[in-house]
Short mmCIF file of C-alpha atoms and ligand atoms in Angstrom, two decimals:
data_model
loop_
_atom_site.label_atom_id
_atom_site.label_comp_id
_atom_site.label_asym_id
_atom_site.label_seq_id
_atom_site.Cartn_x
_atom_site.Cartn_y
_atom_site.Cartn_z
CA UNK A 94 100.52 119.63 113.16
CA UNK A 95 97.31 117.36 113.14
CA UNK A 96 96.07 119.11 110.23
CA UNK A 97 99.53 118.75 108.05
CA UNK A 98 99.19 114.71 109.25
CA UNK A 99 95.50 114.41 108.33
CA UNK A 100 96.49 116.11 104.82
CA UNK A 101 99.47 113.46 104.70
CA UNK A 102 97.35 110.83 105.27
CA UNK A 103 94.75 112.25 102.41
CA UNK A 104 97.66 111.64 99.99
CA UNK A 105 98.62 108.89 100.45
CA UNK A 106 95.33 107.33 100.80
CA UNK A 107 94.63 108.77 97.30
CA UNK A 108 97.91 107.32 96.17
CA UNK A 109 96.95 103.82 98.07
CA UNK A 110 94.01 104.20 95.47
CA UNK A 111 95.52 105.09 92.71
CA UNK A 112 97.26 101.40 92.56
CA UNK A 113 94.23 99.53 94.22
CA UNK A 114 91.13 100.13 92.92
CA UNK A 115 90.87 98.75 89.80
CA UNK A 116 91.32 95.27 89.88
CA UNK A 117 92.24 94.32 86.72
CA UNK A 118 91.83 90.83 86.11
CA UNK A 119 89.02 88.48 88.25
CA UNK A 120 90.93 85.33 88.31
CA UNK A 121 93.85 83.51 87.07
CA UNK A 122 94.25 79.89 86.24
CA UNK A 123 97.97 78.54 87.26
CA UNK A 124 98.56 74.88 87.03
CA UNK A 125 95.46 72.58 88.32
CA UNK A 126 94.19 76.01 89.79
CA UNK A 127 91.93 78.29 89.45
CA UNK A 128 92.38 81.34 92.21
CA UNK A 129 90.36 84.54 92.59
CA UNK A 130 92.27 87.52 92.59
CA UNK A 131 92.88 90.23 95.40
CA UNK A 132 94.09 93.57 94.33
CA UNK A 133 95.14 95.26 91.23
CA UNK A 134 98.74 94.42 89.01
CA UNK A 135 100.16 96.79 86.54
CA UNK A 136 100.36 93.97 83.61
CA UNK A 137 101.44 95.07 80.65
CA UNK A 138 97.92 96.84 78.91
CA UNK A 139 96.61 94.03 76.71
CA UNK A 140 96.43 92.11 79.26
CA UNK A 141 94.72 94.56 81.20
CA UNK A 142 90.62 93.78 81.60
CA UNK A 143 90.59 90.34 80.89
CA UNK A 144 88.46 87.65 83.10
CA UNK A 145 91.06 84.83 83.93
CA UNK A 146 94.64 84.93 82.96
CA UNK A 147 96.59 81.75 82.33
CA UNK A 148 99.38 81.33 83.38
CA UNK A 149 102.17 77.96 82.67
CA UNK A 150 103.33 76.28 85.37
CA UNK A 151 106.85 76.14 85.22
CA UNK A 152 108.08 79.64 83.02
CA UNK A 153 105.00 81.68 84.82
CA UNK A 154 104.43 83.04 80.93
CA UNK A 155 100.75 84.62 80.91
CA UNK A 156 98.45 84.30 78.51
CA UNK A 157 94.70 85.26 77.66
CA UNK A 158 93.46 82.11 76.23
CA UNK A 159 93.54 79.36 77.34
CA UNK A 160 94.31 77.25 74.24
CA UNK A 161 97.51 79.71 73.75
CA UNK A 162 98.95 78.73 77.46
CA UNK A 163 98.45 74.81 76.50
CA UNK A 164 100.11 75.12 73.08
CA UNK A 165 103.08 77.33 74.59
CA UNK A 166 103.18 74.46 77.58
CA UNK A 167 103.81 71.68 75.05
CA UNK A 168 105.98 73.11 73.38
CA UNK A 169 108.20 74.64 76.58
CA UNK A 170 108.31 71.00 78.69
CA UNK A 171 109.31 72.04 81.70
CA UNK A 172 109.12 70.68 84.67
CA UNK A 173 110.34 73.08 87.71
CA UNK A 174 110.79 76.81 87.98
CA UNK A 175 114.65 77.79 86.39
CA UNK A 176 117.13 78.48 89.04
CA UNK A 177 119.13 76.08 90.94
CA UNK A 178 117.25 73.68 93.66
CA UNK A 179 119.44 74.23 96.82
CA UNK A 180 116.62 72.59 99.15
CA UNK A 181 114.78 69.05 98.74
CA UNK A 182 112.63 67.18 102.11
CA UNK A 183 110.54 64.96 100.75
CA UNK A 184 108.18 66.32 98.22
CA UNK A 185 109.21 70.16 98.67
CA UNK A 186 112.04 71.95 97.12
CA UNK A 187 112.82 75.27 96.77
CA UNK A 188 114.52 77.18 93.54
CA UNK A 189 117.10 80.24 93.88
CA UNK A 190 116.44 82.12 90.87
CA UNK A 191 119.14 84.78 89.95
CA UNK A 192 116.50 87.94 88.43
CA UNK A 193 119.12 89.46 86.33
CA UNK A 194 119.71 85.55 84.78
CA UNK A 195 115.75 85.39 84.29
CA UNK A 196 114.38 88.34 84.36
CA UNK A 197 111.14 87.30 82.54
CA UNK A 198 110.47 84.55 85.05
CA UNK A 199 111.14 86.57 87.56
CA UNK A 200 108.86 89.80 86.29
CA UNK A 201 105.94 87.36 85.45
CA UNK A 202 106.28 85.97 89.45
CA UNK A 203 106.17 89.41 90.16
CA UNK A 204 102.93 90.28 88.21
CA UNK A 205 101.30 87.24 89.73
CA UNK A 206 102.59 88.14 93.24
CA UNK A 207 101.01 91.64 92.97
CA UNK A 208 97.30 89.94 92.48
CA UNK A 209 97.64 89.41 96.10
CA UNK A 210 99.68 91.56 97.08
CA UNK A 211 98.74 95.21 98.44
CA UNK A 212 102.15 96.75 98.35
CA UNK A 213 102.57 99.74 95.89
CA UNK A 214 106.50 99.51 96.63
CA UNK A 215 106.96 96.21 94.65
CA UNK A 216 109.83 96.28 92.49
CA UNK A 217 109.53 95.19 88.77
CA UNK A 218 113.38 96.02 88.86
CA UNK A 219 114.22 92.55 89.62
CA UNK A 220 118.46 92.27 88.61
CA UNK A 221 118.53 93.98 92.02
CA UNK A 222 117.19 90.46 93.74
CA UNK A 223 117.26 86.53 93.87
CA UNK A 224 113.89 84.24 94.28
CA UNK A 225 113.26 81.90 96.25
CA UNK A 226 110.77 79.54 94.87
CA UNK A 227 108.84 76.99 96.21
CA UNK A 228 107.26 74.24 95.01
CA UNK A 229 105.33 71.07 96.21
CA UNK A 230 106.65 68.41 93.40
CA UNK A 231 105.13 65.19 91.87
CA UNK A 232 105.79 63.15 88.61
CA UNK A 233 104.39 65.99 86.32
CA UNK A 234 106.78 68.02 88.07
CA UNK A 235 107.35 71.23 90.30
CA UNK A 236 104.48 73.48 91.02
CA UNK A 237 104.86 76.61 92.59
CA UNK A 238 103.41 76.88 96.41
CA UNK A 239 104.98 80.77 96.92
CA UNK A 240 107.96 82.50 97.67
CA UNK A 241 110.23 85.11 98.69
CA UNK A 242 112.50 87.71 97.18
CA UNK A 243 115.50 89.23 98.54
CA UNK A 244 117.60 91.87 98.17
CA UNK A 245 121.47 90.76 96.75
CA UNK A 246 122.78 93.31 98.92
CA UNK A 247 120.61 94.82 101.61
CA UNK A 248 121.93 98.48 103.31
CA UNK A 249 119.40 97.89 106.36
CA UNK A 250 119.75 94.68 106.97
CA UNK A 251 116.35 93.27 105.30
CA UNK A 252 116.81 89.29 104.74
CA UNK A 253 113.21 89.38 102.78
CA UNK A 254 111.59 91.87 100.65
CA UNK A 255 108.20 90.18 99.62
CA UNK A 256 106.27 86.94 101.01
CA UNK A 257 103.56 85.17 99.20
CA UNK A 258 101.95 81.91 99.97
CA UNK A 259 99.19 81.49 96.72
CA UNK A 260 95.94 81.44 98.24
CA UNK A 261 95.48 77.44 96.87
CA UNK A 262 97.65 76.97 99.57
CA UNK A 263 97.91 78.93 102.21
CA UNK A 264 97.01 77.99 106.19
CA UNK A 265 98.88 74.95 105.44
CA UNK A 266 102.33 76.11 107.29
CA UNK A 267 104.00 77.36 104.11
CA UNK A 268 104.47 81.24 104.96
CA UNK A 269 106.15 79.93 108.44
CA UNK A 270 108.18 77.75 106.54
CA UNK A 271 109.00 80.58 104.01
CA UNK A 272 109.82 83.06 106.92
CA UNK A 273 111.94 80.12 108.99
CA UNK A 274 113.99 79.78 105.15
CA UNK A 275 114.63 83.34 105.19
CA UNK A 276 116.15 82.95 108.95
CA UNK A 277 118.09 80.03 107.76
CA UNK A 278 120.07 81.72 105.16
CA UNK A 279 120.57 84.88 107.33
CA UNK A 280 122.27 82.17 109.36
CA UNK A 281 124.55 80.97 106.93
CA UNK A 282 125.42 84.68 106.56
CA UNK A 283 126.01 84.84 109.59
CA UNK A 284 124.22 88.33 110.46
CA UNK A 285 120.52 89.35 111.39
CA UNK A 286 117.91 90.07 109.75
CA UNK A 287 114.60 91.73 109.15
CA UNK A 288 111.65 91.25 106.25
CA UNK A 289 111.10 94.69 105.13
CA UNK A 290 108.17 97.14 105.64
CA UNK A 291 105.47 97.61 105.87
CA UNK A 292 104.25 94.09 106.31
CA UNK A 293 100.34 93.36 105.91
CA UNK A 294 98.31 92.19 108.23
CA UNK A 295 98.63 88.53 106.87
CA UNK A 296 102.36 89.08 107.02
CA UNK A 297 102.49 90.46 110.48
CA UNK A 298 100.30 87.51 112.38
CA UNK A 299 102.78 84.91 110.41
CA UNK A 300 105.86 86.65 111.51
CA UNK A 301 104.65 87.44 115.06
CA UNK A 302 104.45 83.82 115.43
CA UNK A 303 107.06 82.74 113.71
CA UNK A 304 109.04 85.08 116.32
CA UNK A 305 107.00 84.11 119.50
CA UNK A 306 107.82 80.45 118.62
CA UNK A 307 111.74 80.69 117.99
CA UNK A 308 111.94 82.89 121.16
CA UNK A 309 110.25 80.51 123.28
CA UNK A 310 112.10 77.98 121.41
CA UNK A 311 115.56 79.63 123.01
CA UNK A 312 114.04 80.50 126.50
CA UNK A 313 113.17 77.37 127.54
CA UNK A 314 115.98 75.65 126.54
CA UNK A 315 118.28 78.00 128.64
CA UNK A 316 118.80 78.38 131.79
CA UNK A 317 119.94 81.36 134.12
CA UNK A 318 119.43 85.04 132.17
CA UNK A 319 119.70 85.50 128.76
CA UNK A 320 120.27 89.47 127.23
CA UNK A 321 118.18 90.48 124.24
CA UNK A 322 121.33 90.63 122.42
CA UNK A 323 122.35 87.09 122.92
CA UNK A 324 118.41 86.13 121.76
CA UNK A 325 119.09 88.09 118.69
CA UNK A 326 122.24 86.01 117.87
CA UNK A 327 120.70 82.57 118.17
CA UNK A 328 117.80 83.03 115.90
CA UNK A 329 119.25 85.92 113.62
CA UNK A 330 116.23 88.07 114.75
CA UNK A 331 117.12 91.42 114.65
CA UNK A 332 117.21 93.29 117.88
CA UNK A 333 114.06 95.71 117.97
CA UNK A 334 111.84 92.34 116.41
CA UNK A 335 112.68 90.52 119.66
CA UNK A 336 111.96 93.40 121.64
CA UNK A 337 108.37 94.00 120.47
CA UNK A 338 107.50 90.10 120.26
CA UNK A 339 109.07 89.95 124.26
CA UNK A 340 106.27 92.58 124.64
CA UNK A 341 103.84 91.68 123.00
CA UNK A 342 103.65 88.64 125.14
CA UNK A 343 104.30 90.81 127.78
CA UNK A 344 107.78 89.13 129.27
CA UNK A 345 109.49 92.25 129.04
CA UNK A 346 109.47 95.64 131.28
CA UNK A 347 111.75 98.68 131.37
CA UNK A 348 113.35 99.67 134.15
CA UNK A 349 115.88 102.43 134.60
CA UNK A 350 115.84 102.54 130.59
CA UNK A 351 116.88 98.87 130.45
CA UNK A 352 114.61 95.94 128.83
CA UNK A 353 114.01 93.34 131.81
CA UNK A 354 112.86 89.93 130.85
CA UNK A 355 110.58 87.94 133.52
CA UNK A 356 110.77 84.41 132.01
CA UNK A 357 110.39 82.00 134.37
CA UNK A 358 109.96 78.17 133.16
CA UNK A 359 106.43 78.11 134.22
CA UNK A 360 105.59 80.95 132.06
CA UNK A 361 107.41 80.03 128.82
CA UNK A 362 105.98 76.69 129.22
CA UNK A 363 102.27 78.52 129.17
CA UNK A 364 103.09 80.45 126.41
CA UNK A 365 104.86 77.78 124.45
CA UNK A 366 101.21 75.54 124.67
CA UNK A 367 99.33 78.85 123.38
CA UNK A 368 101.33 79.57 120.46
CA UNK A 369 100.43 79.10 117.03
CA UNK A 370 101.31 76.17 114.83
CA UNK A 371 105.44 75.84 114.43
CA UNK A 372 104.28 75.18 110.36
CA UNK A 373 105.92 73.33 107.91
CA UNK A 374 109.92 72.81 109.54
CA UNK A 375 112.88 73.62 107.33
CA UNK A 376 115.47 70.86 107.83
CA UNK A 377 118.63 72.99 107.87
CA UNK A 378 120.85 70.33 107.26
CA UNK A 379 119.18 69.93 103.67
CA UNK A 380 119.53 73.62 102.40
CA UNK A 381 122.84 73.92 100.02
CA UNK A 382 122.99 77.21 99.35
CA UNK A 383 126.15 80.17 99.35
CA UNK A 384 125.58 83.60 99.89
CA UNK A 385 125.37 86.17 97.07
CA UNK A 386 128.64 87.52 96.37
O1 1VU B 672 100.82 81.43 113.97
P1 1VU B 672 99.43 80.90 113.75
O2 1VU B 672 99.43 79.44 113.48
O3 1VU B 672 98.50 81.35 114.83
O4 1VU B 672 98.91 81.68 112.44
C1 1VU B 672 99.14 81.21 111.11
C2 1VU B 672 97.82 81.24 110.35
O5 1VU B 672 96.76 80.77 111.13
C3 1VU B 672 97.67 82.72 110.06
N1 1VU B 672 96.82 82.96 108.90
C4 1VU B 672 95.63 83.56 108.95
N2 1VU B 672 94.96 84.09 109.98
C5 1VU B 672 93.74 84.66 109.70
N3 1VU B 672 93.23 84.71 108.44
C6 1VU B 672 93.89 84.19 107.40
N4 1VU B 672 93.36 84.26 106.17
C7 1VU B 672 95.16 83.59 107.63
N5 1VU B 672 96.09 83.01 106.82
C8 1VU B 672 97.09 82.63 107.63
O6 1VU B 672 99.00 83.16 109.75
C9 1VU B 672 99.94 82.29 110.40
C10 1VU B 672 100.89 81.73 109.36
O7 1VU B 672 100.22 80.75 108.61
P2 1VU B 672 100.98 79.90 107.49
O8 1VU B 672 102.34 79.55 107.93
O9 1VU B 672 100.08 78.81 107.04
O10 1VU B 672 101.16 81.01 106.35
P3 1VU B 672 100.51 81.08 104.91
O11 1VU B 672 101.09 80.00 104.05
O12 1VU B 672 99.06 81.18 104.98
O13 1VU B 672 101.19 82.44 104.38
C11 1VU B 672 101.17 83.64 105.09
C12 1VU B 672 101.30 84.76 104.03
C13 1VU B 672 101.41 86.11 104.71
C14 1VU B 672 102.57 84.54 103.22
C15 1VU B 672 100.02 84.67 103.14
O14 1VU B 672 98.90 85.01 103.91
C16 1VU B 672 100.06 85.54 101.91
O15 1VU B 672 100.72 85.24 100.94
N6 1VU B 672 99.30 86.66 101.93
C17 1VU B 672 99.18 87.56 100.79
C18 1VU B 672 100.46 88.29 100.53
C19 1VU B 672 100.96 89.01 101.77
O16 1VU B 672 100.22 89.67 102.48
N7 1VU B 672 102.28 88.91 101.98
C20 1VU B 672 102.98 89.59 103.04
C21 1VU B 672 103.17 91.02 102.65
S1 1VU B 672 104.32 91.86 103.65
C22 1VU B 672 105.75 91.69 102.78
O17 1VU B 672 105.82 90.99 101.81
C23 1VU B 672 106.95 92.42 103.28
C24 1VU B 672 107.81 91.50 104.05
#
């Protein structure tokens, strides 16, 4: 049985390969930007091999001079992503952007999300999910900070399919504040949640302690016991997620089969001062926003 795993794991190494190893383009220019590139996107081939990309703000069109991408921005003048803006605090919005109603905007995010991205399951079939953009805006207008797509309808329950904070600006509190919108609209749907898999290992710190910090959140605002189920219901975490972030920070133990959390005020309180930053907040009372129907 070891040998049939090690021969699995052969294959899809070689696949992992097959996507990754030849990154295509060194660097891409996107607004007042210029960003060095991770990992390898299947662009369309004459784009393929070419030092910097350029990219216009606003319509994400790509281009491989530079001259081209300033002509086509003069003559587009826009001045935010397309979509409707169902959040605004301050100087950040975010954009819900239909990708069956722009399916070009929304293919060009996705070939620009792929740079950094080292998923081979990202889907350039994008009618099958909405956007969310967003943007850090200013009088020339609204430029694009990351986002997150989603599924219209879901089977298993995944509230996020992709995550990207553009390197420009990430460590700044964004991908929290990307993963606490996701949460959000899960509430207004009124059902849990879960990004899908597999997340990488940037994706897996920011959710562990986006997790750790709305559990801890709940615990020490309650008193008297509180079931896993109940903790799932509050934050719209799904079960199993609060389950491995209770162990992880080791608050949970199984006895007789059942999960047993040992919380007492002490402890949260230690564990609240050692968590990571909260990020950027959403301000649920800003987000207007339905559900997909
Ligand atoms: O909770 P803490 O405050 O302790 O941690 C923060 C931050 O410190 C940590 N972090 C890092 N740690 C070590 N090295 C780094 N380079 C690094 N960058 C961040 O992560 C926690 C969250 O920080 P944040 O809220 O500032 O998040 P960012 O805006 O940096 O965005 C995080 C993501 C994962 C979105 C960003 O790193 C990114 O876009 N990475 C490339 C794409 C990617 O890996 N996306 C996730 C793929 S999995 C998926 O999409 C399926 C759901």
């Amino acid at each position: 049985d070891d040998e049939h795993h090690g021969e699995f794991d052969a294959q899809s190494l070689r696949e992992h390969e097959e996507f990754t190893k030849v990154k295509n383009v060194e660097q891409i220019e996107l607004g007042r930007h210029l960003m060095d590139t991770w990992y390898f996107s299947p662009l369309p081939p004459e784009y393929k091999d070419c030092k910097v990309l350029y990219f216009a703000e606003f319509d994400l069109r790509f281009f491989k001079r530079r001259d081209e991408m300033l002509q086509h921005l003069r003559k587009s003048r826009l001045q935010h992503p397309p979509g409707d803006e169902f959040y605004r605090n301050g100087n950040v919005s975010m954009f819900e952007v239909d990708g069956k109603k722009e399916r070009t905007f929304c293919q060009n995010l996705c070939y620009l999300a792929k740079l950094f991205l080292d998923h081979k399951t990202l889907y350039y079939d994008v009618d099958l999910f909405l956007f969310y953009v967003l943007c850090e805006c200013d009088s020339r207008g609204a430029h694009v900070v990351g986002y997150f797509s989603k599924e219209k309808c879901s089977e298993e329950g995944y509230n996020l399919a992709c995550i990207l904070t553009l390197p420009p600006y990430q460590r700044k509190g964004y991908g929290k504040f990307l993963i606490s919108m996701s949460y959000e609209l899960s509430k207004i749907e009124g059902r849990v949640g879960t990004p899908e898999r597999p997340l990488s290992d940037l994706g897996n710190v920011s959710y562990l302690g986006y997790w750790t910090r709305q559990l801890l959140d709940v615990l020490s605002d309650h008193q008297g016991s509180i079931s896993i189920k109940e903790l799932s219901e509050r934050t719209c975490i799904r079960p199993d997620d609060v389950v491995r972030t209770l162990n992880e920070l080791q608050l949970i133990q199984v006895q007789k089969g059942v999960h047993v959390l040992y919380a007492g005020p002490a402890i949260i309180a230690r564990h609240l001062k050692m968590a990571g930053s909260a990020g950027l907040k959403v301000d649920p009372s800003k987000i207007v926003w339905t559900p997909y129907n």
